[in-house]
GROMACS .gro file of C-alpha atoms in nm:
model
  362
    1UNK     CA    1   2.131  -9.867  -8.306
    2UNK     CA    2   2.028 -10.031  -8.633
    3UNK     CA    3   1.981 -10.366  -8.459
    4UNK     CA    4   1.770 -10.216  -8.179
    5UNK     CA    5   1.553 -10.022  -8.424
    6UNK     CA    6   1.510 -10.311  -8.666
    7UNK     CA    7   1.644 -10.115  -8.965
    8UNK     CA    8   1.959 -10.133  -9.173
    9UNK     CA    9   2.268  -9.923  -9.115
   10UNK     CA   10   2.211  -9.788  -9.463
   11UNK     CA   11   1.870  -9.656  -9.354
   12UNK     CA   12   2.026  -9.469  -9.060
   13UNK     CA   13   2.290  -9.325  -9.293
   14UNK     CA   14   2.015  -9.207  -9.529
   15UNK     CA   15   1.817  -9.044  -9.248
   16UNK     CA   16   2.137  -8.864  -9.143
   17UNK     CA   17   2.212  -8.746  -9.497
   18UNK     CA   18   1.864  -8.599  -9.553
   19UNK     CA   19   1.857  -8.436  -9.208
   20UNK     CA   20   1.576  -8.649  -9.072
   21UNK     CA   21   1.766  -8.810  -8.782
   22UNK     CA   22   2.114  -8.670  -8.735
   23UNK     CA   23   2.326  -8.814  -8.453
   24UNK     CA   24   2.444  -8.565  -8.195
   25UNK     CA   25   2.809  -8.670  -8.212
   26UNK     CA   26   3.067  -8.889  -8.378
   27UNK     CA   27   3.334  -9.097  -8.215
   28UNK     CA   28   3.705  -9.046  -8.283
   29UNK     CA   29   3.680  -9.331  -8.533
   30UNK     CA   30   3.396  -9.156  -8.716
   31UNK     CA   31   3.105  -9.369  -8.597
   32UNK     CA   32   2.772  -9.200  -8.539
   33UNK     CA   33   2.682  -9.162  -8.171
   34UNK     CA   34   2.313  -9.126  -8.082
   35UNK     CA   35   2.202  -8.940  -7.770
   36UNK     CA   36   1.872  -9.000  -7.588
   37UNK     CA   37   1.702  -8.722  -7.783
   38UNK     CA   38   1.818  -8.875  -8.111
   39UNK     CA   39   1.668  -9.210  -8.012
   40UNK     CA   40   1.338  -9.038  -7.928
   41UNK     CA   41   1.331  -8.870  -8.269
   42UNK     CA   42   1.419  -9.196  -8.445
   43UNK     CA   43   1.135  -9.372  -8.266
   44UNK     CA   44   0.892  -9.103  -8.389
   45UNK     CA   45   1.025  -9.125  -8.744
   46UNK     CA   46   1.000  -9.505  -8.758
   47UNK     CA   47   0.648  -9.508  -8.614
   48UNK     CA   48   0.524  -9.251  -8.864
   49UNK     CA   49   0.701  -9.445  -9.138
   50UNK     CA   50   0.527  -9.769  -9.044
   51UNK     CA   51   0.198  -9.585  -9.039
   52UNK     CA   52   0.255  -9.509  -9.408
   53UNK     CA   53   0.375  -9.149  -9.398
   54UNK     CA   54   0.631  -9.031  -9.655
   55UNK     CA   55   0.970  -8.905  -9.541
   56UNK     CA   56   0.891  -8.545  -9.635
   57UNK     CA   57   0.566  -8.556  -9.436
   58UNK     CA   58   0.751  -8.711  -9.144
   59UNK     CA   59   1.010  -8.436  -9.150
   60UNK     CA   60   0.736  -8.173  -9.123
   61UNK     CA   61   0.572  -8.361  -8.835
   62UNK     CA   62   0.880  -8.419  -8.620
   63UNK     CA   63   1.011  -8.066  -8.682
   64UNK     CA   64   0.686  -7.901  -8.576
   65UNK     CA   65   0.798  -7.651  -8.306
   66UNK     CA   66   0.452  -7.655  -8.146
   67UNK     CA   67   0.466  -8.030  -8.073
   68UNK     CA   68   0.676  -8.167  -7.788
   69UNK     CA   69   0.769  -8.530  -7.719
   70UNK     CA   70   0.454  -8.597  -7.516
   71UNK     CA   71   0.232  -8.447  -7.786
   72UNK     CA   72   0.406  -8.666  -8.045
   73UNK     CA   73   0.340  -8.975  -7.834
   74UNK     CA   74  -0.027  -8.886  -7.800
   75UNK     CA   75  -0.058  -8.819  -8.172
   76UNK     CA   76   0.114  -9.148  -8.252
   77UNK     CA   77  -0.109  -9.332  -8.008
   78UNK     CA   78  -0.418  -9.189  -8.175
   79UNK     CA   79  -0.295  -9.289  -8.520
   80UNK     CA   80  -0.209  -9.639  -8.401
   81UNK     CA   81  -0.553  -9.676  -8.238
   82UNK     CA   82  -0.713  -9.578  -8.569
   83UNK     CA   83  -0.496  -9.836  -8.746
   84UNK     CA   84  -0.597 -10.098  -8.488
   85UNK     CA   85  -0.965 -10.022  -8.541
   86UNK     CA   86  -0.918 -10.035  -8.917
   87UNK     CA   87  -0.743 -10.371  -8.886
   88UNK     CA   88  -1.017 -10.506  -8.659
   89UNK     CA   89  -1.277 -10.395  -8.912
   90UNK     CA   90  -1.091 -10.574  -9.190
   91UNK     CA   91  -1.064 -10.891  -8.982
   92UNK     CA   92  -1.441 -10.879  -8.923
   93UNK     CA   93  -1.503 -10.838  -9.296
   94UNK     CA   94  -1.269 -11.123  -9.382
   95UNK     CA   95  -1.444 -11.348  -9.127
   96UNK     CA   96  -1.775 -11.273  -9.298
   97UNK     CA   97  -1.624 -11.352  -9.636
   98UNK     CA   98  -1.497 -11.686  -9.499
   99UNK     CA   99  -1.839 -11.768  -9.354
  100UNK     CA  100  -2.004 -11.688  -9.687
  101UNK     CA  101  -1.763 -11.910  -9.877
  102UNK     CA  102  -1.812 -12.192  -9.626
  103UNK     CA  103  -2.183 -12.181  -9.708
  104UNK     CA  104  -2.109 -12.186 -10.079
  105UNK     CA  105  -2.197 -11.819 -10.130
  106UNK     CA  106  -1.975 -11.640 -10.380
  107UNK     CA  107  -1.944 -11.266 -10.333
  108UNK     CA  108  -1.938 -11.030 -10.630
  109UNK     CA  109  -1.613 -10.864 -10.746
  110UNK     CA  110  -1.748 -10.532 -10.613
  111UNK     CA  111  -1.813 -10.684 -10.270
  112UNK     CA  112  -1.470 -10.843 -10.267
  113UNK     CA  113  -1.303 -10.512 -10.340
  114UNK     CA  114  -1.510 -10.341 -10.072
  115UNK     CA  115  -1.406 -10.606  -9.820
  116UNK     CA  116  -1.036 -10.613  -9.896
  117UNK     CA  117  -0.971 -10.271 -10.043
  118UNK     CA  118  -0.906  -9.925  -9.911
  119UNK     CA  119  -1.279  -9.841  -9.907
  120UNK     CA  120  -1.355 -10.072  -9.615
  121UNK     CA  121  -1.286  -9.836  -9.326
  122UNK     CA  122  -1.470  -9.552  -9.498
  123UNK     CA  123  -1.774  -9.775  -9.546
  124UNK     CA  124  -1.778  -9.890  -9.183
  125UNK     CA  125  -1.697  -9.543  -9.055
  126UNK     CA  126  -1.998  -9.401  -9.238
  127UNK     CA  127  -2.219  -9.587  -8.988
  128UNK     CA  128  -2.113  -9.344  -8.717
  129UNK     CA  129  -2.296  -9.032  -8.842
  130UNK     CA  130  -2.584  -9.254  -8.958
  131UNK     CA  131  -2.652  -9.399  -8.613
  132UNK     CA  132  -2.490  -9.149  -8.373
  133UNK     CA  133  -2.731  -8.858  -8.397
  134UNK     CA  134  -2.801  -8.591  -8.137
  135UNK     CA  135  -3.065  -8.701  -7.886
  136UNK     CA  136  -3.262  -8.378  -7.823
  137UNK     CA  137  -3.366  -8.462  -7.466
  138UNK     CA  138  -3.009  -8.526  -7.359
  139UNK     CA  139  -2.884  -8.229  -7.561
  140UNK     CA  140  -3.125  -8.006  -7.370
  141UNK     CA  141  -2.965  -8.118  -7.042
  142UNK     CA  142  -2.614  -8.052  -7.175
  143UNK     CA  143  -2.696  -7.711  -7.322
  144UNK     CA  144  -2.882  -7.605  -7.009
  145UNK     CA  145  -2.576  -7.699  -6.802
  146UNK     CA  146  -2.362  -7.470  -7.020
  147UNK     CA  147  -2.552  -7.181  -6.865
  148UNK     CA  148  -2.476  -6.838  -7.011
  149UNK     CA  149  -2.152  -6.951  -7.179
  150UNK     CA  150  -2.104  -6.794  -7.521
  151UNK     CA  151  -1.768  -6.947  -7.610
  152UNK     CA  152  -1.762  -7.326  -7.580
  153UNK     CA  153  -1.479  -7.576  -7.630
  154UNK     CA  154  -1.602  -7.922  -7.734
  155UNK     CA  155  -1.332  -8.174  -7.636
  156UNK     CA  156  -1.329  -8.510  -7.815
  157UNK     CA  157  -1.586  -8.358  -8.048
  158UNK     CA  158  -1.614  -8.642  -8.300
  159UNK     CA  159  -1.853  -8.553  -8.579
  160UNK     CA  160  -2.000  -8.260  -8.388
  161UNK     CA  161  -2.305  -8.406  -8.216
  162UNK     CA  162  -2.432  -8.203  -7.920
  163UNK     CA  163  -2.245  -7.886  -8.022
  164UNK     CA  164  -2.486  -7.603  -7.930
  165UNK     CA  165  -2.597  -7.416  -8.244
  166UNK     CA  166  -2.635  -7.080  -8.070
  167UNK     CA  167  -2.283  -7.053  -7.920
  168UNK     CA  168  -1.934  -6.984  -8.052
  169UNK     CA  169  -1.793  -7.339  -8.056
  170UNK     CA  170  -1.436  -7.458  -8.104
  171UNK     CA  171  -1.390  -7.833  -8.141
  172UNK     CA  172  -1.097  -8.056  -8.043
  173UNK     CA  173  -1.069  -8.403  -8.199
  174UNK     CA  174  -0.749  -8.614  -8.226
  175UNK     CA  175  -0.889  -8.863  -8.481
  176UNK     CA  176  -0.841  -8.773  -8.847
  177UNK     CA  177  -1.117  -9.020  -8.937
  178UNK     CA  178  -1.368  -8.844  -8.712
  179UNK     CA  179  -1.258  -8.496  -8.821
  180UNK     CA  180  -1.316  -8.595  -9.182
  181UNK     CA  181  -1.678  -8.686  -9.100
  182UNK     CA  182  -1.767  -8.349  -8.951
  183UNK     CA  183  -2.042  -8.191  -9.164
  184UNK     CA  184  -1.994  -7.883  -9.375
  185UNK     CA  185  -2.046  -7.572  -9.165
  186UNK     CA  186  -1.949  -7.744  -8.839
  187UNK     CA  187  -1.741  -7.557  -8.582
  188UNK     CA  188  -1.368  -7.523  -8.655
  189UNK     CA  189  -1.182  -7.829  -8.529
  190UNK     CA  190  -0.831  -7.852  -8.382
  191UNK     CA  191  -0.629  -8.175  -8.390
  192UNK     CA  192  -0.528  -8.222  -8.027
  193UNK     CA  193  -0.568  -8.452  -7.727
  194UNK     CA  194  -0.774  -8.372  -7.417
  195UNK     CA  195  -0.472  -8.418  -7.191
  196UNK     CA  196  -0.280  -8.138  -7.364
  197UNK     CA  197  -0.522  -7.871  -7.484
  198UNK     CA  198  -0.343  -7.603  -7.690
  199UNK     CA  199  -0.520  -7.308  -7.527
  200UNK     CA  200  -0.439  -7.049  -7.261
  201UNK     CA  201  -0.591  -7.063  -6.914
  202UNK     CA  202  -0.959  -6.961  -6.902
  203UNK     CA  203  -0.978  -6.918  -7.282
  204UNK     CA  204  -1.344  -7.027  -7.294
  205UNK     CA  205  -1.662  -6.964  -7.102
  206UNK     CA  206  -1.728  -7.340  -7.097
  207UNK     CA  207  -1.572  -7.670  -7.199
  208UNK     CA  208  -1.787  -7.973  -7.280
  209UNK     CA  209  -1.716  -8.338  -7.354
  210UNK     CA  210  -1.981  -8.586  -7.463
  211UNK     CA  211  -1.932  -8.963  -7.441
  212UNK     CA  212  -1.558  -8.936  -7.506
  213UNK     CA  213  -1.376  -8.951  -7.172
  214UNK     CA  214  -1.347  -9.331  -7.193
  215UNK     CA  215  -1.132  -9.287  -7.505
  216UNK     CA  216  -0.877  -9.064  -7.330
  217UNK     CA  217  -0.543  -9.201  -7.223
  218UNK     CA  218  -0.563  -9.016  -6.889
  219UNK     CA  219  -0.923  -8.912  -6.806
  220UNK     CA  220  -0.829  -8.722  -6.490
  221UNK     CA  221  -0.561  -8.520  -6.670
  222UNK     CA  222  -0.805  -8.442  -6.951
  223UNK     CA  223  -1.073  -8.322  -6.711
  224UNK     CA  224  -0.822  -8.102  -6.530
  225UNK     CA  225  -0.721  -7.953  -6.863
  226UNK     CA  226  -1.085  -7.871  -6.934
  227UNK     CA  227  -1.108  -7.699  -6.598
  228UNK     CA  228  -0.790  -7.505  -6.675
  229UNK     CA  229  -0.911  -7.361  -7.005
  230UNK     CA  230  -1.274  -7.285  -6.907
  231UNK     CA  231  -1.468  -7.141  -6.614
  232UNK     CA  232  -1.748  -7.399  -6.658
  233UNK     CA  233  -1.718  -7.770  -6.740
  234UNK     CA  234  -1.992  -8.008  -6.860
  235UNK     CA  235  -1.915  -8.377  -6.921
  236UNK     CA  236  -2.141  -8.666  -7.024
  237UNK     CA  237  -1.981  -8.990  -6.910
  238UNK     CA  238  -2.031  -9.325  -6.736
  239UNK     CA  239  -2.029  -9.421  -6.369
  240UNK     CA  240  -1.864  -9.755  -6.293
  241UNK     CA  241  -1.852  -9.695  -5.917
  242UNK     CA  242  -2.012  -9.905  -5.648
  243UNK     CA  243  -2.097 -10.273  -5.638
  244UNK     CA  244  -2.417 -10.280  -5.843
  245UNK     CA  245  -2.311 -10.114  -6.167
  246UNK     CA  246  -2.245 -10.449  -6.338
  247UNK     CA  247  -2.613 -10.542  -6.298
  248UNK     CA  248  -2.764 -10.220  -6.437
  249UNK     CA  249  -2.765 -10.312  -6.803
  250UNK     CA  250  -2.865 -10.654  -6.937
  251UNK     CA  251  -2.628 -10.648  -7.237
  252UNK     CA  252  -2.295 -10.668  -7.049
  253UNK     CA  253  -2.455 -10.856  -6.759
  254UNK     CA  254  -2.597 -11.142  -6.966
  255UNK     CA  255  -2.410 -11.138  -7.296
  256UNK     CA  256  -2.090 -10.934  -7.289
  257UNK     CA  257  -1.903 -10.972  -6.958
  258UNK     CA  258  -1.589 -10.847  -7.135
  259UNK     CA  259  -1.735 -10.497  -7.096
  260UNK     CA  260  -1.637 -10.514  -6.730
  261UNK     CA  261  -1.273 -10.572  -6.825
  262UNK     CA  262  -1.272 -10.247  -7.025
  263UNK     CA  263  -1.346 -10.052  -6.706
  264UNK     CA  264  -1.097 -10.216  -6.472
  265UNK     CA  265  -0.884  -9.900  -6.443
  266UNK     CA  266  -1.170  -9.655  -6.490
  267UNK     CA  267  -1.165  -9.372  -6.229
  268UNK     CA  268  -1.443  -9.362  -5.974
  269UNK     CA  269  -1.723  -9.110  -6.009
  270UNK     CA  270  -1.581  -8.927  -5.709
  271UNK     CA  271  -1.242  -8.899  -5.879
  272UNK     CA  272  -1.401  -8.771  -6.200
  273UNK     CA  273  -1.608  -8.506  -6.025
  274UNK     CA  274  -1.314  -8.407  -5.804
  275UNK     CA  275  -1.101  -8.344  -6.112
  276UNK     CA  276  -1.333  -8.062  -6.219
  277UNK     CA  277  -1.451  -7.962  -5.874
  278UNK     CA  278  -1.813  -8.027  -5.959
  279UNK     CA  279  -2.112  -8.255  -5.910
  280UNK     CA  280  -2.267  -8.552  -6.089
  281UNK     CA  281  -2.627  -8.575  -6.207
  282UNK     CA  282  -2.792  -8.898  -6.334
  283UNK     CA  283  -2.911  -8.896  -6.695
  284UNK     CA  284  -3.193  -9.137  -6.774
  285UNK     CA  285  -3.186  -9.285  -7.126
  286UNK     CA  286  -3.519  -9.267  -7.313
  287UNK     CA  287  -3.640  -9.591  -7.469
  288UNK     CA  288  -3.637  -9.434  -7.818
  289UNK     CA  289  -3.300  -9.260  -7.781
  290UNK     CA  290  -3.191  -9.119  -8.118
  291UNK     CA  291  -2.820  -9.141  -8.040
  292UNK     CA  292  -2.698  -9.497  -8.089
  293UNK     CA  293  -2.441  -9.518  -7.811
  294UNK     CA  294  -2.381  -9.846  -7.629
  295UNK     CA  295  -2.676  -9.828  -7.388
  296UNK     CA  296  -2.921  -9.657  -7.626
  297UNK     CA  297  -3.112  -9.969  -7.735
  298UNK     CA  298  -3.186 -10.104  -7.387
  299UNK     CA  299  -3.557 -10.156  -7.480
  300UNK     CA  300  -3.488 -10.235  -7.848
  301UNK     CA  301  -3.258 -10.537  -7.820
  302UNK     CA  302  -3.296 -10.637  -8.187
  303UNK     CA  303  -3.087 -10.332  -8.279
  304UNK     CA  304  -2.774 -10.496  -8.137
  305UNK     CA  305  -2.803 -10.765  -8.404
  306UNK     CA  306  -2.741 -10.500  -8.673
  307UNK     CA  307  -2.375 -10.460  -8.760
  308UNK     CA  308  -2.401 -10.089  -8.855
  309UNK     CA  309  -2.529 -10.023  -8.503
  310UNK     CA  310  -2.241 -10.213  -8.345
  311UNK     CA  311  -1.975 -10.061  -8.570
  312UNK     CA  312  -2.066  -9.713  -8.444
  313UNK     CA  313  -1.990  -9.817  -8.084
  314UNK     CA  314  -1.626  -9.859  -7.980
  315UNK     CA  315  -1.709 -10.124  -7.716
  316UNK     CA  316  -1.761 -10.390  -7.982
  317UNK     CA  317  -1.425 -10.328  -8.146
  318UNK     CA  318  -1.249 -10.320  -7.810
  319UNK     CA  319  -1.386 -10.655  -7.687
  320UNK     CA  320  -1.278 -10.825  -8.010
  321UNK     CA  321  -1.458 -11.024  -8.282
  322UNK     CA  322  -1.487 -11.352  -8.088
  323UNK     CA  323  -1.666 -11.192  -7.791
  324UNK     CA  324  -1.885 -10.991  -8.026
  325UNK     CA  325  -1.987 -11.295  -8.228
  326UNK     CA  326  -2.067 -11.498  -7.915
  327UNK     CA  327  -2.272 -11.216  -7.761
  328UNK     CA  328  -2.470 -11.149  -8.079
  329UNK     CA  329  -2.546 -11.517  -8.140
  330UNK     CA  330  -2.655 -11.568  -7.780
  331UNK     CA  331  -2.877 -11.260  -7.789
  332UNK     CA  332  -3.031 -11.370  -8.120
  333UNK     CA  333  -3.112 -11.711  -7.971
  334UNK     CA  334  -3.269 -11.557  -7.660
  335UNK     CA  335  -3.480 -11.317  -7.866
  336UNK     CA  336  -3.604 -11.605  -8.081
  337UNK     CA  337  -3.685 -11.829  -7.784
  338UNK     CA  338  -3.844 -11.554  -7.573
  339UNK     CA  339  -3.584 -11.586  -7.296
  340UNK     CA  340  -3.478 -11.223  -7.332
  341UNK     CA  341  -3.837 -11.100  -7.301
  342UNK     CA  342  -3.897 -11.316  -6.996
  343UNK     CA  343  -3.573 -11.210  -6.827
  344UNK     CA  344  -3.632 -10.839  -6.895
  345UNK     CA  345  -4.010 -10.814  -6.880
  346UNK     CA  346  -3.994 -10.522  -6.634
  347UNK     CA  347  -3.828 -10.300  -6.897
  348UNK     CA  348  -4.128 -10.291  -7.129
  349UNK     CA  349  -4.319 -10.053  -6.901
  350UNK     CA  350  -4.031  -9.805  -6.868
  351UNK     CA  351  -4.004  -9.491  -7.079
  352UNK     CA  352  -3.650  -9.419  -6.955
  353UNK     CA  353  -3.386  -9.622  -6.773
  354UNK     CA  354  -3.107  -9.549  -6.528
  355UNK     CA  355  -2.804  -9.719  -6.685
  356UNK     CA  356  -2.518  -9.532  -6.518
  357UNK     CA  357  -2.487  -9.233  -6.750
  358UNK     CA  358  -2.392  -8.915  -6.569
  359UNK     CA  359  -2.364  -8.545  -6.640
  360UNK     CA  360  -2.072  -8.387  -6.455
  361UNK     CA  361  -2.109  -8.014  -6.404
  362UNK     CA  362  -1.869  -7.764  -6.252
   0.00000   0.00000   0.00000
């Protein structure tokens, strides 16, 4: 067991002695014998440990009677995704530091600490509420679709954008980083995953989800859960169905083909709407969209050169720093040379664009 888990026998003995992971049986010779359930618990303990939790905190987490094995896995996955994003952010910062040094630029001690210290993720994360604001024209569509609902569940709520101010809202958000950024006075927020909502059937008049389904481990399961807990469902998401979706938006088409790879296993629009038993409506994106999601700057390409804008969009982290750097440099060159303007001259006359965003309503 120690060899498989990559820990010492002494560590397993210690976990046994403090009641953290106690084997189900002992052999006649006195050796500890671990059953399947013990292995599952050990895996949870070791993952929490490597995420930096203390043993006392871990004991409280794994002994939580309201959390089953699947819920633990989802929680661990969320924590590991946050750690991955934090690591990616640090790699990006280190790359910038290396570039600066290669050009003979010496950063200040304060900048060095910000780059390498614990403040880094907080600094980058602060770009999210700064650039991801509620777009009132899209919000009006979402709130109108909620109909007469008075109690609303916001799934994958993030910092609270698009939560209707005149309804009784309950938020669900698995990310501790995002929950910490919710403003004072925001709706109460529950730490849970969309695929396993901790509410009784038909607990809410409506359930909404805005630009979050692509983060879920199982989108179809999450949508079905929303349908289970509410009589009405409203979801803002992306349609990657059909043959022409790759050509809709110039950024992935001309500069970031890796975006396509992120949607390889993405359910079809028909599957998404079928999961809630509803319909899909196109949502045009205004040229001056206030919410800085991936497609928002379709007529303001210079915005994609700004790192705070990119850091508030998960696509850039998911494609990796090399793809991001190549795309940004290529876009910068095309903006300087006029190639982008020539290639996309038809966009200038548009006040809103159809870029594949959809509102699912049931």
